[in-house]
Short mmCIF file of C-alpha atoms in Angstrom, two decimals:
data_model
loop_
_atom_site.label_atom_id
_atom_site.label_comp_id
_atom_site.label_asym_id
_atom_site.label_seq_id
_atom_site.Cartn_x
_atom_site.Cartn_y
_atom_site.Cartn_z
CA MET A 1 124.57 138.15 100.82
CA THR A 2 125.44 134.45 102.02
CA PHE A 3 124.08 131.91 101.90
CA SER A 4 124.84 131.07 105.66
CA LYS A 5 123.32 134.73 106.37
CA MET A 6 120.05 133.40 104.64
CA LEU A 7 120.26 130.33 106.37
CA THR A 8 120.72 132.62 110.32
CA SER A 9 118.39 135.40 108.38
CA ALA A 10 115.10 132.95 107.17
CA LEU A 11 116.52 130.85 111.44
CA ALA A 12 115.88 134.03 112.97
CA GLY A 13 112.47 134.78 111.31
CA VAL A 14 110.61 131.41 112.22
CA ALA A 15 111.96 131.73 115.67
CA LEU A 16 109.78 135.19 115.80
CA LEU A 17 107.15 133.73 113.92
CA ALA A 18 106.78 130.64 116.92
CA LEU A 19 107.61 133.26 119.79
CA ALA A 20 104.87 135.45 118.09
CA GLY A 21 102.29 132.21 118.01
CA PRO A 22 98.98 131.73 116.24
CA ALA A 23 97.72 135.22 114.37
CA ASN A 24 93.76 136.34 114.40
CA ALA A 25 92.93 132.82 116.59
CA ASP A 26 89.33 133.21 116.72
CA GLN A 27 87.20 130.65 118.70
CA LEU A 28 83.97 130.52 116.73
CA ALA A 29 86.68 130.13 113.93
CA ASP A 30 87.50 127.60 115.64
CA ILE A 31 84.13 126.32 117.34
CA LYS A 32 82.34 126.31 113.42
CA ALA A 33 85.98 123.97 112.04
CA ALA A 34 85.02 121.68 114.84
CA GLY A 35 81.56 121.53 114.25
CA LYS A 36 81.40 121.28 118.21
CA ILE A 37 81.08 123.71 121.27
CA VAL A 38 81.83 122.40 124.28
CA THR A 39 80.13 123.18 126.77
CA SER A 40 80.43 122.65 130.83
CA VAL A 41 77.34 121.69 132.50
CA ASP A 42 75.83 120.56 136.38
CA MET A 43 73.20 118.72 136.18
CA HIS A 44 71.85 118.64 139.07
CA PHE A 45 69.38 121.99 138.47
CA THR A 46 66.63 120.87 138.41
CA PRO A 47 64.14 122.16 136.13
CA PHE A 48 67.39 124.16 134.42
CA GLY A 49 69.09 120.75 134.07
CA MET A 50 68.19 117.71 135.13
CA VAL A 51 69.41 113.66 133.89
CA VAL A 52 65.53 111.95 133.32
CA ASP A 53 65.90 108.01 131.96
CA GLY A 54 70.03 109.17 131.76
CA LYS A 55 68.83 111.26 129.00
CA TYR A 56 70.45 114.99 129.73
CA GLU A 57 66.88 117.76 129.57
CA GLY A 58 65.89 120.89 131.31
CA LEU A 59 65.31 125.06 130.20
CA ASN A 60 69.38 125.08 129.64
CA LYS A 61 69.47 123.21 127.92
CA ASP A 62 66.28 123.60 125.15
CA LEU A 63 68.11 126.80 125.23
CA PHE A 64 71.42 126.39 124.52
CA ASP A 65 69.86 124.17 121.96
CA GLU A 66 68.47 126.28 119.59
CA VAL A 67 71.84 128.42 120.13
CA ALA A 68 74.29 125.58 118.36
CA LYS A 69 71.59 125.61 116.17
CA GLU A 70 71.42 128.68 115.47
CA LEU A 71 76.21 128.69 114.71
CA GLY A 72 75.66 124.85 113.19
CA VAL A 73 76.97 123.26 115.12
CA GLU A 74 77.02 119.98 117.38
CA PRO A 75 76.76 121.18 121.42
CA VAL A 76 78.44 118.35 123.75
CA TYR A 77 77.53 118.68 127.14
CA GLN A 78 79.71 117.78 130.11
CA ASP A 79 78.18 116.88 133.00
CA ILE A 80 81.12 118.63 135.76
CA PRO A 81 80.35 120.15 139.47
CA TRP A 82 79.84 123.61 139.77
CA PRO A 83 83.19 125.15 142.20
CA ALA A 84 85.31 123.38 138.79
CA GLN A 85 83.78 124.91 135.36
CA LEU A 86 84.91 128.50 135.57
CA PRO A 87 88.01 127.48 137.23
CA GLY A 88 87.61 124.67 133.87
CA MET A 89 86.30 127.30 131.55
CA GLU A 90 89.40 129.45 131.61
CA VAL A 91 92.00 125.78 131.09
CA LYS A 92 90.06 125.72 127.90
CA LYS A 93 88.54 122.36 128.93
CA PHE A 94 86.15 123.51 127.82
CA ASP A 95 84.56 126.67 125.33
CA ILE A 96 81.50 127.94 127.68
CA VAL A 97 79.91 127.02 130.55
CA THR A 98 76.38 126.93 130.89
CA THR A 99 75.12 126.35 133.71
CA ALA A 100 73.33 130.31 134.40
CA ALA A 101 75.87 131.91 136.85
CA ALA A 102 74.67 135.42 137.96
CA ILE A 103 76.33 138.32 136.66
CA THR A 104 78.35 140.36 139.56
CA PRO A 105 80.29 143.16 139.64
CA GLU A 106 83.07 140.78 140.90
CA ARG A 107 82.54 138.20 137.80
CA LEU A 108 82.28 140.59 135.38
CA GLU A 109 85.77 141.30 135.81
CA ARG A 110 87.52 137.98 134.77
CA TYR A 111 85.08 136.93 133.24
CA ALA A 112 82.77 137.33 129.85
CA PHE A 113 79.19 136.65 129.90
CA THR A 114 76.14 136.72 127.41
CA LEU A 115 73.18 137.59 127.58
CA PRO A 116 71.11 137.10 130.97
CA VAL A 117 68.35 133.81 130.47
CA VAL A 118 66.76 133.52 133.19
CA TYR A 119 64.93 135.48 136.30
CA ALA A 120 66.81 134.25 139.21
CA PRO A 121 66.70 135.81 142.41
CA VAL A 122 68.02 133.98 146.01
CA GLY A 123 65.26 132.56 147.67
CA LEU A 124 64.85 130.28 150.91
CA ILE A 125 64.09 126.35 151.38
CA ARG A 126 62.75 125.11 154.78
CA ALA A 127 62.07 120.75 155.18
CA ALA A 128 58.12 121.21 155.48
CA GLY A 129 57.38 119.12 158.75
CA ASN A 130 59.80 122.93 159.77
CA ASN A 131 57.69 124.73 161.12
CA ASP A 132 60.10 126.69 163.69
CA ILE A 133 60.97 128.32 160.52
CA ARG A 134 58.29 130.45 158.74
CA LYS A 135 60.32 133.92 157.38
CA PRO A 136 63.46 134.51 155.94
CA GLU A 137 64.55 135.82 159.27
CA ASP A 138 64.13 133.12 161.50
CA ILE A 139 66.45 131.26 160.07
CA LYS A 140 68.78 133.92 162.81
CA GLY A 141 70.81 131.28 165.29
CA LYS A 142 70.13 128.04 162.64
CA VAL A 143 72.02 126.55 160.38
CA ALA A 144 71.64 127.07 156.77
CA GLY A 145 73.48 125.67 153.28
CA ALA A 146 74.22 126.49 149.94
CA ILE A 147 76.56 126.00 146.84
CA GLN A 148 80.10 126.57 147.33
CA GLY A 149 81.94 129.20 146.00
CA SER A 150 78.32 130.47 145.04
CA THR A 151 76.13 134.01 144.87
CA GLN A 152 73.92 132.20 147.21
CA ALA A 153 76.22 131.13 148.97
CA LYS A 154 77.80 134.83 149.16
CA LYS A 155 74.35 135.98 149.60
CA LEU A 156 72.95 133.58 153.06
CA ARG A 157 76.81 135.00 154.28
CA ALA A 158 74.75 138.56 153.95
CA PHE A 159 71.82 138.31 154.41
CA SER A 160 73.57 136.44 157.86
CA ASP A 161 75.44 139.61 158.77
CA GLU A 162 72.09 141.52 158.98
CA ILE A 163 69.84 139.02 160.40
CA GLY A 164 72.78 139.10 163.36
CA GLY A 165 74.10 135.08 162.36
CA VAL A 166 73.58 131.57 160.59
CA ASP A 167 75.60 129.26 161.22
CA ILE A 168 75.89 128.23 157.00
CA ARG A 169 77.40 125.28 155.90
CA GLU A 170 78.72 124.55 151.67
CA TYR A 171 78.37 121.89 149.14
CA GLY A 172 79.30 120.86 146.79
CA THR A 173 75.66 120.01 145.03
CA ILE A 174 72.32 121.54 145.63
CA ASP A 175 71.24 117.77 145.75
CA GLU A 176 73.66 117.03 149.22
CA ALA A 177 72.31 119.70 150.58
CA TYR A 178 69.06 118.72 150.64
CA ALA A 179 69.76 115.58 151.88
CA ASP A 180 71.09 117.57 155.03
CA LEU A 181 67.91 119.87 154.70
CA VAL A 182 64.93 116.26 154.57
CA ALA A 183 67.47 114.57 157.10
CA GLY A 184 66.97 117.36 160.28
CA ARG A 185 71.30 118.66 159.38
CA LEU A 186 70.47 121.79 157.99
CA ASP A 187 67.19 124.14 158.44
CA ALA A 188 67.23 125.87 156.00
CA VAL A 189 69.10 125.88 152.05
CA ALA A 190 69.05 128.56 150.33
CA GLY A 191 69.51 128.98 146.25
CA THR A 192 68.07 129.55 142.82
CA LEU A 193 64.50 131.05 143.70
CA PRO A 194 62.75 129.22 140.54
CA ILE A 195 64.48 126.40 141.01
CA LEU A 196 63.33 126.22 144.96
CA ALA A 197 59.77 127.07 143.66
CA TYR A 198 60.39 124.15 141.06
CA LEU A 199 61.43 121.95 143.27
CA VAL A 200 58.54 122.38 146.51
CA THR A 201 55.14 121.82 144.09
CA LYS A 202 57.30 117.84 142.74
CA ARG A 203 58.23 117.62 146.42
CA PRO A 204 55.80 119.58 148.41
CA GLU A 205 55.38 116.60 151.67
CA SER A 206 59.16 117.28 151.93
CA PHE A 207 60.49 121.20 151.58
CA ALA A 208 58.52 124.13 152.01
CA LEU A 209 59.37 127.86 150.90
CA LEU A 210 59.36 130.96 153.07
CA GLU A 211 57.77 133.21 152.97
CA PRO A 212 58.41 135.80 151.47
CA ALA A 213 61.36 133.77 149.85
CA GLU A 214 63.44 135.87 148.51
CA ILE A 215 67.00 137.17 150.31
CA GLY A 216 69.10 139.79 149.32
CA ASP A 217 68.85 142.02 145.58
CA PRO A 218 67.70 139.94 142.65
CA ASP A 219 69.77 138.63 139.98
CA TYR A 220 70.41 137.61 137.06
CA LEU A 221 71.97 134.08 134.90
CA ALA A 222 73.93 134.04 132.02
CA TRP A 223 76.20 131.65 130.19
CA VAL A 224 80.18 131.98 130.70
CA GLY A 225 82.96 132.64 129.02
CA ARG A 226 86.90 133.49 129.04
CA LYS A 227 87.19 136.84 128.75
CA ASP A 228 90.03 137.42 125.84
CA GLU A 229 89.84 138.57 122.27
CA ASP A 230 89.77 135.54 120.93
CA SER A 231 86.51 134.63 122.43
CA ALA A 232 84.52 137.95 121.42
CA SER A 233 83.70 137.04 118.41
CA LEU A 234 82.22 133.98 119.43
CA MET A 235 79.83 136.02 123.31
CA LYS A 236 78.21 138.02 120.76
CA ALA A 237 77.07 135.46 118.39
CA ILE A 238 75.41 133.94 120.92
CA ASP A 239 73.52 137.00 122.08
CA ASP A 240 72.99 138.15 118.32
CA ALA A 241 71.53 134.43 119.39
CA ILE A 242 70.27 134.88 122.29
CA LEU A 243 68.21 138.35 121.23
CA LYS A 244 66.79 136.33 117.62
CA MET A 245 65.23 133.70 120.21
CA THR A 246 63.84 137.06 122.31
CA ASP A 247 62.13 138.12 119.22
CA ASP A 248 60.82 134.67 117.53
CA GLY A 249 58.75 134.26 120.37
CA ARG A 250 61.21 130.63 121.26
CA MET A 251 62.75 132.24 124.54
CA LYS A 252 59.13 132.31 125.68
CA ALA A 253 58.40 129.30 124.68
CA ILE A 254 60.61 127.83 126.92
CA GLN A 255 60.89 129.27 129.47
CA GLU A 256 57.17 128.70 130.01
CA LYS A 257 57.42 124.72 130.33
CA TRP A 258 60.25 124.90 131.93
CA LEU A 259 59.28 127.86 134.52
CA GLY A 260 55.20 128.16 134.09
CA THR A 261 56.17 132.00 133.29
CA TYR A 262 57.23 134.12 130.65
CA THR A 263 60.04 136.72 132.15
CA GLU A 264 61.38 139.35 129.22
CA LEU A 265 64.82 139.30 130.34
CA PRO A 266 67.26 142.64 130.13
CA ARG A 267 68.92 143.21 126.24
CA GLU A 268 72.23 143.86 127.60
CA VAL A 269 74.80 142.56 129.78
CA PRO A 270 73.63 144.01 133.57
CA THR A 271 76.58 145.43 135.03
CA LYS A 272 75.17 146.21 138.88
#
């Protein structure tokens, strides 16, 4: 073979390698090599996540801090509004979403979910002084709010269809919905029931739960990752950490700390 032919063959091989891209890409290996895992959170979902005296804390943080320890890396939390989190994760702005999201069949088609980290049906609250609304059916013909693009908004729309119509407003953050509820611009807010129950215990002068508070089928919440081969090892490692925390009592202790109670969670990702 002549030198020119050898050079041409070598260059062709390099081109093929470049087109093939990196072999055996593995998100978990990359995270461990970097020594950190970057996650998006919404720090406006007390008691799951909040800022107190300038520091992020809550149930999600306590749980994921323990998971990061099991992975041997440092967690890096980025405060991002919920509507931007899943799109941001898909384009790899961060490694995983740890704003716990409802596991739904539609989301399972597009994303990978960890094992559930909390049981959280959708609930409704009203302003404490609004005695015209007591039970969920009383919001017929009224104005109710929920987070834009959330499972809570979806279930609120389904409930609206069921009872004959609700004027639904969607918000970028739950705090905006709470503010409009207090100001009288909303009659009710749909949200994750443990969050709403915590809010009512802290601010009974402003908010009250409807009785019963739940609407729709119950939900389990989990963290969300990318649904690709590169991410499979990371999601398995997180699931293994969650199971270890469940078995050694850390999951129970953290739930009781923030929710005042413990609910045993499925050891597999629910598919319905």
